[in-house]
Amino acid sequence: MVVTRRDFLKSSITVGGGALANSFLFGGLETLVKADPLRLAAIDEKWIPTTCWIGKQDCGMLARVIDGRVIGYEGNPAHPRNRGTLCPKGVAQITSLYDPNRVHGPLVRTNEKGVSGTWRQISWDEALELVGSRMAEVIAKDPGRLIWQKGRSKAKSFYDKAFVKTAGATKLHHGAFCSDAGYRALEYTVGMHAVLSPDFRYTDRIISWGWNVTSGGGNKMCWLTWPQELVDAKERGVQMVSIDPRQRSAAHFADEWMPIRPGTDLALALALCNVLIDSDTIDREYLSKYTNSPFLVQGNGFFLRAEPDGDDDEGKPLVWDQASNSAQPWDADGVESALEGEFTVDGAAVKPSFQLFKEHVADKTPAWAAEITGLPASQIAQLGQMISDHANIGGTIEIDGMTLPYRPVGIMAYHMAQQELGFQALRGMLMVAMLIGSMGAVGGTLSDFTWKVHKNWKGLDNISITDSPNLYLNKSAFWPINSNNSSLVAKVVVDPEKYGVAPKELPEMVLLHHVNPLGSFPDRDANVKAYETFNFVVAIDPWLSLTADLYADVVLPAATIEKYEGPMSAGTMYEDAKAMRVPPMKPMFDSRGDIDIYLDLTEAAGLLYDEGGYLDRLNSELKLKDTFALPLDVKPTAREILDRWSLSQDLDGGIEFFEQGEAIQYKGELSAAKRYGYATDPPFGGAYPHRFYGESLLGYQLEMKDLGVDKIYWQDYTPFPIWRDLTLESSPSEFDLYMTSYHMIEFKQSRTLSPLVRELSPTMFMEINTDTAQALGIADGDEVKVESQNALTGETRSITTRASLRQGIRPDTVAMPHHYGDFTVHPWVTGRGPTPNSLFFTGEGYVTNTADQTYLVKVRVEKA
């Protein structure tokens, strides 16, 4: 909406603290006009609602616009996610908008690749003709050789889906560098497309497992929503345990800190399962009814099944029915499934999978885990006892007229999934939740905003492994379950024979969508070598990234906040809403909005019109039907498309609803029937039995062995999570410190280009324990050399940074924030220090089940 000064003052005051904020906000303007009252009447001042362009959760913002120019931002009080607040990078993005170092117009390279570019600015018509013709040429030959690679897209319906499908392109993305090991674990085990979140509003105990609390976000959220929920929870008495090698920002919120050794989370999870089983804190009803825990397992590790019947070509898994004292199909009427014991069926001994798990963790005691995790056995046992004491097995609560299981112990885990055993570590955490029946219960552990089953629930259980792998080795004998690791793809491009990838699978043209592989991903050397092989590279970006500077043939300047984009979720775990990015001013320089760029590109490549074209795909992805459907022979603008979508949602005025009306399409509180797995119809969205036992993982392991791949690829495809020594532990003894990375609230990938942020966090640093530093003769602020080592190949890498001494980190661990480095050609980032990506490795030993990147390596540190 276009908000007047009076309206904004009134709305801000209603949410508290608004008067002070506005006295500051308007102070400068009122001082300016005090000496010249006539100036006030001449000023065209508006508050235009839009959304943050920098952050992950697209916070609601009110852009203060004077005479057509944005002069600042405030949080939109009507937006459910940020409730009128903004984080430092949200406020600081005003400098990104006017940054003179942005790409001012389309650029074409005039020198050789591999060195810093020299450029000629060209018209959009020339750029589109050049790029469109090359796209058409590659697609006509083999569309799969067109690579579309994203950092983070803000309108997936337009980019990830409609464009990629229309072009038939191969999509690469940031997933393996995010939290996708956790995504795959949840999809495979319970069907949810997210990682772990506690039910903040109903829980009593929160286990913050590697969660960076006020600086690290969580499922599909950024750095405001979850901390606000946590503060509200703490005010009503919730206690929180923080499991993390670093104290992080949890110090003010955690009731207990468990400084775990990096990468050993799976061992801790197994020990907690041991404590829960030993104390008989088991939700037997959930395990029997909604998981495969009672399924009978044969000596070969596979389920005992009934004879195939009709369309059931495999036969239903059998359980031991305690009523009839016989093996029966798991879903037979009236069956009373046994969870424990050993039974004989047709002369063969079989056991329920829960019995096997009980035996599996019998020796995984707190004392066992203490040796691995570096935590006291008493502290591990105490955490297990806390879970047991508050699990409330059998307890219920009434919400929205429904009586639901109430299990007030919840886990928050997200980016920490990116470790060597990440997939199985998250499955271990799920088992902790599953044992007490808290997964999908009120007060327990949730995942996505609603309990909606993802296609990977079935897909990851029915993978057909191929011996002719594609570019990113999905469904291959190397990584059947795959998160699309772009650095690993680079290794495949450099050495396709190693992975059996045919030359026809290799990329010919790459379209970079707001992504900078050379600066953002580990293994820069592999990425450099890969980019040297690509014939034609196009970058869509507001700035000249390092990758673009060295290897792009054409750069298309994208707008930042000054564009239409959406529709995007504005909801939380508890509220449902939609928002839209509305341009508060015209695009700066000669940039264009991303949607407009894709309309232009598909038109130039002959892909825009007619059936199967980009417009047709947009109708499908945006669900535009009948009178709202886009004509397939007329090129629309981004605004016109989003207007049709808004009208299809019965929003008064169409796009004007967001431009001049309510700004947020607020749909109200999410019902319990959508939030909780137990409450959906059918329960858990029908995604049951949950895979407590991963039978198909064993099947994949055997197939991988048959296809002849080495143990390092198949060793972690096991039905239950199995702890083993980490690969990095075989590095030489002089590499005696663990190094990991983390996120700072000031930054969001390479989008946060701002001198205001630089004032807050000017240069890179390495956190090191005070006692460890003193033993090495290192003082606070000293320059230090940090050298990492690949435990398999022996390769070493080193950087120089400065030491920051503190007690809130394990003595055997150092850490560097996941930022900095000369990732773009820009004076605001020059000289700020190296990126920790320079020290991490990808590939074998540092990539396991899901091909996700490991942000952990052994290093040695010395004073420079």
mmCIF file of C-alpha atoms in Angstrom, residues 399-657:
data_model
loop_
_atom_site.group_PDB
_atom_site.id
_atom_site.type_symbol
_atom_site.label_atom_id
_atom_site.label_comp_id
_atom_site.label_asym_id
_atom_site.label_seq_id
_atom_site.Cartn_x
_atom_site.Cartn_y
_atom_site.Cartn_z
ATOM 1 C CA ILE A 399 -6.323 -27.869 19.808
ATOM 2 C CA ASP A 400 -8.937 -26.679 17.316
ATOM 3 C CA GLY A 401 -11.367 -29.186 18.745
ATOM 4 C CA MET A 402 -8.986 -32.076 18.098
ATOM 5 C CA THR A 403 -7.437 -34.284 20.778
ATOM 6 C CA LEU A 404 -3.817 -34.819 19.741
ATOM 7 C CA PRO A 405 -0.667 -36.435 21.180
ATOM 8 C CA TYR A 406 1.302 -33.933 23.266
ATOM 9 C CA ARG A 407 5.073 -34.550 23.358
ATOM 10 C CA PRO A 408 6.681 -31.253 24.476
ATOM 11 C CA VAL A 409 10.309 -31.953 23.473
ATOM 12 C CA GLY A 410 11.422 -30.428 20.162
ATOM 13 C CA ILE A 411 14.651 -30.393 18.144
ATOM 14 C CA MET A 412 15.964 -27.554 15.979
ATOM 15 C CA ALA A 413 18.620 -28.639 13.462
ATOM 16 C CA TYR A 414 19.391 -27.173 10.069
ATOM 17 C CA HIS A 415 22.714 -26.246 8.449
ATOM 18 C CA MET A 416 24.651 -28.528 10.778
ATOM 19 C CA ALA A 417 23.386 -31.329 8.519
ATOM 20 C CA GLN A 418 26.258 -30.455 6.169
ATOM 21 C CA GLN A 419 28.824 -32.819 7.617
ATOM 22 C CA GLU A 420 30.363 -36.105 6.512
ATOM 23 C CA LEU A 421 27.693 -38.282 8.161
ATOM 24 C CA GLY A 422 24.986 -35.655 7.834
ATOM 25 C CA PHE A 423 22.256 -37.789 6.260
ATOM 26 C CA GLN A 424 22.575 -40.528 8.867
ATOM 27 C CA ALA A 425 23.133 -38.039 11.699
ATOM 28 C CA LEU A 426 19.788 -36.432 10.913
ATOM 29 C CA ARG A 427 18.185 -39.868 10.686
ATOM 30 C CA GLY A 428 19.621 -40.521 14.159
ATOM 31 C CA MET A 429 18.024 -37.333 15.471
ATOM 32 C CA LEU A 430 14.750 -38.368 13.850
ATOM 33 C CA MET A 431 14.948 -41.675 15.696
ATOM 34 C CA VAL A 432 15.241 -39.809 18.999
ATOM 35 C CA ALA A 433 12.022 -37.992 18.108
ATOM 36 C CA MET A 434 10.359 -41.132 16.757
ATOM 37 C CA LEU A 435 11.082 -43.172 19.880
ATOM 38 C CA ILE A 436 9.036 -40.760 21.987
ATOM 39 C CA GLY A 437 6.415 -40.170 19.271
ATOM 40 C CA SER A 438 7.192 -36.444 19.064
ATOM 41 C CA MET A 439 7.635 -36.242 15.298
ATOM 42 C CA GLY A 440 4.576 -34.323 14.146
ATOM 43 C CA ALA A 441 3.118 -34.111 17.660
ATOM 44 C CA VAL A 442 1.976 -30.961 19.444
ATOM 45 C CA GLY A 443 4.935 -29.516 21.319
ATOM 46 C CA GLY A 444 7.294 -31.914 19.599
ATOM 47 C CA THR A 445 9.475 -31.818 16.513
ATOM 48 C CA LEU A 446 8.006 -30.460 13.302
ATOM 49 C CA SER A 447 9.541 -29.776 9.926
ATOM 50 C CA ASP A 448 7.876 -27.767 7.188
ATOM 51 C CA PHE A 449 5.150 -25.186 7.888
ATOM 52 C CA THR A 450 2.453 -27.727 7.053
ATOM 53 C CA TRP A 451 2.568 -31.513 7.095
ATOM 54 C CA LYS A 452 2.715 -32.035 3.349
ATOM 55 C CA VAL A 453 4.362 -35.115 1.900
ATOM 56 C CA HIS A 454 7.073 -34.518 -0.705
ATOM 57 C CA LYS A 455 7.439 -36.587 -3.870
ATOM 58 C CA ASN A 456 10.805 -37.838 -2.582
ATOM 59 C CA TRP A 457 8.979 -39.829 0.098
ATOM 60 C CA LYS A 458 8.367 -42.472 -2.546
ATOM 61 C CA GLY A 459 11.071 -41.408 -4.977
ATOM 62 C CA LEU A 460 14.003 -41.946 -2.618
ATOM 63 C CA ASP A 461 12.691 -45.397 -1.728
ATOM 64 C CA ASN A 462 12.464 -46.542 -5.350
ATOM 65 C CA ILE A 463 15.669 -45.408 -7.042
ATOM 66 C CA SER A 464 16.717 -47.248 -10.164
ATOM 67 C CA ILE A 465 20.495 -47.048 -10.073
ATOM 68 C CA THR A 466 22.017 -46.581 -13.492
ATOM 69 C CA ASP A 467 25.473 -47.483 -14.744
ATOM 70 C CA SER A 468 25.280 -44.547 -17.205
ATOM 71 C CA PRO A 469 25.193 -41.601 -14.793
ATOM 72 C CA ASN A 470 24.219 -38.052 -15.610
ATOM 73 C CA LEU A 471 26.275 -34.963 -14.898
ATOM 74 C CA TYR A 472 25.590 -34.679 -11.174
ATOM 75 C CA LEU A 473 25.588 -38.441 -10.589
ATOM 76 C CA ASN A 474 21.971 -38.603 -9.474
ATOM 77 C CA LYS A 475 20.787 -42.229 -9.262
ATOM 78 C CA SER A 476 24.348 -43.337 -9.943
ATOM 79 C CA ALA A 477 26.285 -46.069 -8.182
ATOM 80 C CA PHE A 478 28.353 -43.313 -6.559
ATOM 81 C CA TRP A 479 25.591 -41.247 -4.929
ATOM 82 C CA PRO A 480 22.118 -42.684 -5.639
ATOM 83 C CA ILE A 481 20.521 -40.189 -3.224
ATOM 84 C CA ASN A 482 21.843 -36.872 -4.417
ATOM 85 C CA SER A 483 21.654 -33.198 -3.459
ATOM 86 C CA ASN A 484 23.239 -31.810 -6.615
ATOM 87 C CA ASN A 485 26.671 -30.722 -5.388
ATOM 88 C CA SER A 486 27.959 -28.174 -7.895
ATOM 89 C CA SER A 487 31.566 -28.581 -6.779
ATOM 90 C CA LEU A 488 31.257 -32.313 -7.337
ATOM 91 C CA VAL A 489 29.778 -31.597 -10.761
ATOM 92 C CA ALA A 490 32.895 -29.567 -11.485
ATOM 93 C CA LYS A 491 35.019 -32.595 -10.603
ATOM 94 C CA VAL A 492 32.927 -34.716 -12.958
ATOM 95 C CA VAL A 493 33.421 -32.192 -15.760
ATOM 96 C CA VAL A 494 37.177 -32.254 -15.190
ATOM 97 C CA ASP A 495 37.392 -36.060 -15.033
ATOM 98 C CA PRO A 496 34.226 -37.615 -16.542
ATOM 99 C CA GLU A 497 35.863 -40.991 -17.191
ATOM 100 C CA LYS A 498 36.374 -41.559 -13.475
ATOM 101 C CA TYR A 499 32.602 -41.520 -12.976
ATOM 102 C CA GLY A 500 31.579 -43.082 -16.271
ATOM 103 C CA VAL A 501 29.919 -39.919 -17.554
ATOM 104 C CA ALA A 502 29.637 -39.792 -21.324
ATOM 105 C CA PRO A 503 30.984 -36.744 -23.208
ATOM 106 C CA LYS A 504 27.461 -35.943 -24.431
ATOM 107 C CA GLU A 505 26.469 -35.225 -20.817
ATOM 108 C CA LEU A 506 29.036 -32.462 -20.372
ATOM 109 C CA PRO A 507 27.856 -28.820 -20.341
ATOM 110 C CA GLU A 508 28.260 -26.600 -23.366
ATOM 111 C CA MET A 509 26.530 -23.450 -22.168
ATOM 112 C CA VAL A 510 25.998 -22.222 -18.593
ATOM 113 C CA LEU A 511 23.460 -19.678 -17.413
ATOM 114 C CA LEU A 512 24.342 -18.364 -13.947
ATOM 115 C CA HIS A 513 21.388 -17.021 -11.958
ATOM 116 C CA HIS A 514 22.698 -14.940 -9.029
ATOM 117 C CA VAL A 515 25.402 -17.473 -8.279
ATOM 118 C CA ASN A 516 29.160 -17.243 -7.963
ATOM 119 C CA PRO A 517 30.667 -20.758 -7.830
ATOM 120 C CA LEU A 518 34.290 -19.602 -7.632
ATOM 121 C CA GLY A 519 33.590 -17.557 -4.522
ATOM 122 C CA SER A 520 30.707 -19.375 -2.878
ATOM 123 C CA PHE A 521 31.628 -23.050 -3.194
ATOM 124 C CA PRO A 522 34.562 -25.060 -1.856
ATOM 125 C CA ASP A 523 37.083 -26.504 -4.286
ATOM 126 C CA ARG A 524 37.753 -23.419 -6.361
ATOM 127 C CA ASP A 525 40.426 -25.261 -8.356
ATOM 128 C CA ALA A 526 37.895 -27.816 -9.628
ATOM 129 C CA ASN A 527 35.417 -25.079 -10.515
ATOM 130 C CA VAL A 528 38.083 -23.079 -12.364
ATOM 131 C CA LYS A 529 39.081 -26.131 -14.414
ATOM 132 C CA ALA A 530 35.434 -26.864 -15.181
ATOM 133 C CA TYR A 531 34.691 -23.328 -16.331
ATOM 134 C CA GLU A 532 37.670 -23.469 -18.646
ATOM 135 C CA THR A 533 35.787 -26.155 -20.610
ATOM 136 C CA PHE A 534 32.464 -24.316 -21.024
ATOM 137 C CA ASN A 535 31.949 -22.771 -24.440
ATOM 138 C CA PHE A 536 29.565 -20.001 -23.454
ATOM 139 C CA VAL A 537 28.759 -18.552 -20.020
ATOM 140 C CA VAL A 538 26.069 -15.992 -19.216
ATOM 141 C CA ALA A 539 25.665 -14.319 -15.813
ATOM 142 C CA ILE A 540 22.445 -12.724 -14.600
ATOM 143 C CA ASP A 541 23.527 -10.585 -11.672
ATOM 144 C CA PRO A 542 23.526 -6.991 -10.398
ATOM 145 C CA TRP A 543 27.290 -7.190 -9.825
ATOM 146 C CA LEU A 544 30.303 -8.574 -11.610
ATOM 147 C CA SER A 545 31.062 -11.692 -9.605
ATOM 148 C CA LEU A 546 34.450 -13.379 -9.588
ATOM 149 C CA THR A 547 33.071 -16.179 -11.772
ATOM 150 C CA ALA A 548 31.625 -13.696 -14.248
ATOM 151 C CA ASP A 549 34.780 -11.606 -14.281
ATOM 152 C CA LEU A 550 36.924 -14.605 -15.182
ATOM 153 C CA TYR A 551 34.616 -16.710 -17.352
ATOM 154 C CA ALA A 552 31.397 -14.994 -18.451
ATOM 155 C CA ASP A 553 30.946 -14.154 -22.130
ATOM 156 C CA VAL A 554 27.921 -11.976 -21.450
ATOM 157 C CA VAL A 555 26.637 -10.321 -18.269
ATOM 158 C CA LEU A 556 22.967 -9.326 -18.017
ATOM 159 C CA PRO A 557 22.415 -6.774 -15.220
ATOM 160 C CA ALA A 558 19.547 -7.731 -12.921
ATOM 161 C CA ALA A 559 17.733 -5.265 -10.705
ATOM 162 C CA THR A 560 17.868 -5.700 -6.933
ATOM 163 C CA ILE A 561 14.761 -4.697 -5.008
ATOM 164 C CA GLU A 562 13.474 -2.491 -7.818
ATOM 165 C CA LYS A 563 11.496 -5.201 -9.625
ATOM 166 C CA TYR A 564 8.348 -7.301 -9.507
ATOM 167 C CA GLU A 565 8.908 -10.774 -8.115
ATOM 168 C CA GLY A 566 6.776 -13.416 -6.483
ATOM 169 C CA PRO A 567 4.370 -14.623 -5.353
ATOM 170 C CA MET A 568 6.280 -15.586 -2.236
ATOM 171 C CA SER A 569 5.367 -17.086 1.085
ATOM 172 C CA ALA A 570 4.988 -14.653 3.952
ATOM 173 C CA GLY A 571 3.805 -17.330 6.336
ATOM 174 C CA THR A 572 5.324 -18.934 9.379
ATOM 175 C CA MET A 573 4.859 -22.274 11.054
ATOM 176 C CA TYR A 574 1.707 -20.829 12.602
ATOM 177 C CA GLU A 575 0.348 -18.351 10.026
ATOM 178 C CA ASP A 576 -0.426 -18.503 6.313
ATOM 179 C CA ALA A 577 0.234 -15.506 4.080
ATOM 180 C CA LYS A 578 1.542 -14.431 0.677
ATOM 181 C CA ALA A 579 3.534 -11.356 -0.285
ATOM 182 C CA MET A 580 4.878 -9.755 -3.416
ATOM 183 C CA ARG A 581 8.059 -7.889 -4.210
ATOM 184 C CA VAL A 582 6.836 -4.582 -5.595
ATOM 185 C CA PRO A 583 9.395 -2.182 -7.086
ATOM 186 C CA PRO A 584 9.522 0.961 -4.934
ATOM 187 C CA MET A 585 11.229 2.779 -7.824
ATOM 188 C CA LYS A 586 12.326 2.222 -11.404
ATOM 189 C CA PRO A 587 15.313 -0.112 -12.016
ATOM 190 C CA MET A 588 18.644 1.570 -11.506
ATOM 191 C CA PHE A 589 21.010 2.073 -14.405
ATOM 192 C CA ASP A 590 20.072 -0.119 -17.389
ATOM 193 C CA SER A 591 19.109 -3.157 -15.320
ATOM 194 C CA ARG A 592 15.967 -5.247 -15.660
ATOM 195 C CA GLY A 593 13.908 -7.412 -13.347
ATOM 196 C CA ASP A 594 14.709 -11.123 -13.477
ATOM 197 C CA ILE A 595 11.254 -12.132 -14.719
ATOM 198 C CA ASP A 596 11.513 -9.637 -17.555
ATOM 199 C CA ILE A 597 14.950 -11.010 -18.431
ATOM 200 C CA TYR A 598 13.582 -14.551 -18.736
ATOM 201 C CA LEU A 599 10.685 -13.351 -20.861
ATOM 202 C CA ASP A 600 13.216 -11.626 -23.108
ATOM 203 C CA LEU A 601 15.569 -14.624 -23.243
ATOM 204 C CA THR A 602 12.891 -17.158 -24.093
ATOM 205 C CA GLU A 603 11.543 -14.872 -26.799
ATOM 206 C CA ALA A 604 15.027 -14.443 -28.254
ATOM 207 C CA ALA A 605 15.555 -18.219 -28.202
ATOM 208 C CA GLY A 606 12.179 -18.959 -29.789
ATOM 209 C CA LEU A 607 10.792 -20.495 -26.587
ATOM 210 C CA LEU A 608 8.246 -17.923 -25.415
ATOM 211 C CA TYR A 609 5.060 -18.523 -27.370
ATOM 212 C CA ASP A 610 2.671 -21.344 -28.265
ATOM 213 C CA GLU A 611 1.968 -24.662 -26.571
ATOM 214 C CA GLY A 612 4.939 -25.929 -24.568
ATOM 215 C CA GLY A 613 6.500 -22.470 -24.550
ATOM 216 C CA TYR A 614 7.486 -20.381 -21.540
ATOM 217 C CA LEU A 615 4.087 -18.684 -21.272
ATOM 218 C CA ASP A 616 2.351 -22.046 -21.395
ATOM 219 C CA ARG A 617 4.622 -23.324 -18.624
ATOM 220 C CA LEU A 618 3.923 -20.233 -16.539
ATOM 221 C CA ASN A 619 0.205 -20.875 -16.787
ATOM 222 C CA SER A 620 0.836 -24.360 -15.425
ATOM 223 C CA GLU A 621 3.267 -23.421 -12.650
ATOM 224 C CA LEU A 622 1.214 -20.425 -11.460
ATOM 225 C CA LYS A 623 -2.061 -22.340 -11.900
ATOM 226 C CA LEU A 624 -3.488 -19.660 -14.184
ATOM 227 C CA LYS A 625 -6.616 -21.045 -15.830
ATOM 228 C CA ASP A 626 -9.583 -19.855 -17.876
ATOM 229 C CA THR A 627 -9.881 -16.054 -17.915
ATOM 230 C CA PHE A 628 -6.699 -15.681 -15.871
ATOM 231 C CA ALA A 629 -4.507 -17.697 -18.269
ATOM 232 C CA LEU A 630 -1.814 -15.880 -20.186
ATOM 233 C CA PRO A 631 -2.434 -15.729 -23.952
ATOM 234 C CA LEU A 632 0.232 -17.796 -25.670
ATOM 235 C CA ASP A 633 0.820 -15.304 -28.492
ATOM 236 C CA VAL A 634 1.316 -12.033 -26.582
ATOM 237 C CA LYS A 635 4.399 -11.109 -24.559
ATOM 238 C CA PRO A 636 3.367 -9.836 -21.116
ATOM 239 C CA THR A 637 5.295 -7.851 -18.533
ATOM 240 C CA ALA A 638 6.163 -9.217 -15.114
ATOM 241 C CA ARG A 639 3.538 -6.920 -13.614
ATOM 242 C CA GLU A 640 0.845 -8.218 -15.956
ATOM 243 C CA ILE A 641 1.618 -11.841 -15.079
ATOM 244 C CA LEU A 642 1.509 -11.164 -11.355
ATOM 245 C CA ASP A 643 -1.667 -9.157 -11.842
ATOM 246 C CA ARG A 644 -3.338 -12.226 -13.359
ATOM 247 C CA TRP A 645 -2.094 -14.366 -10.489
ATOM 248 C CA SER A 646 -3.434 -11.851 -7.954
ATOM 249 C CA LEU A 647 -6.818 -11.768 -9.681
ATOM 250 C CA SER A 648 -6.904 -15.582 -9.673
ATOM 251 C CA GLN A 649 -6.586 -15.348 -5.884
ATOM 252 C CA ASP A 650 -9.697 -13.114 -5.697
ATOM 253 C CA LEU A 651 -7.623 -10.183 -4.506
ATOM 254 C CA ASP A 652 -9.415 -6.884 -5.066
ATOM 255 C CA GLY A 653 -7.604 -4.831 -7.665
ATOM 256 C CA GLY A 654 -5.245 -7.628 -8.697
ATOM 257 C CA ILE A 655 -1.631 -6.533 -8.374
ATOM 258 C CA GLU A 656 -2.837 -3.229 -6.959
ATOM 259 C CA PHE A 657 -3.769 -5.179 -3.837
#
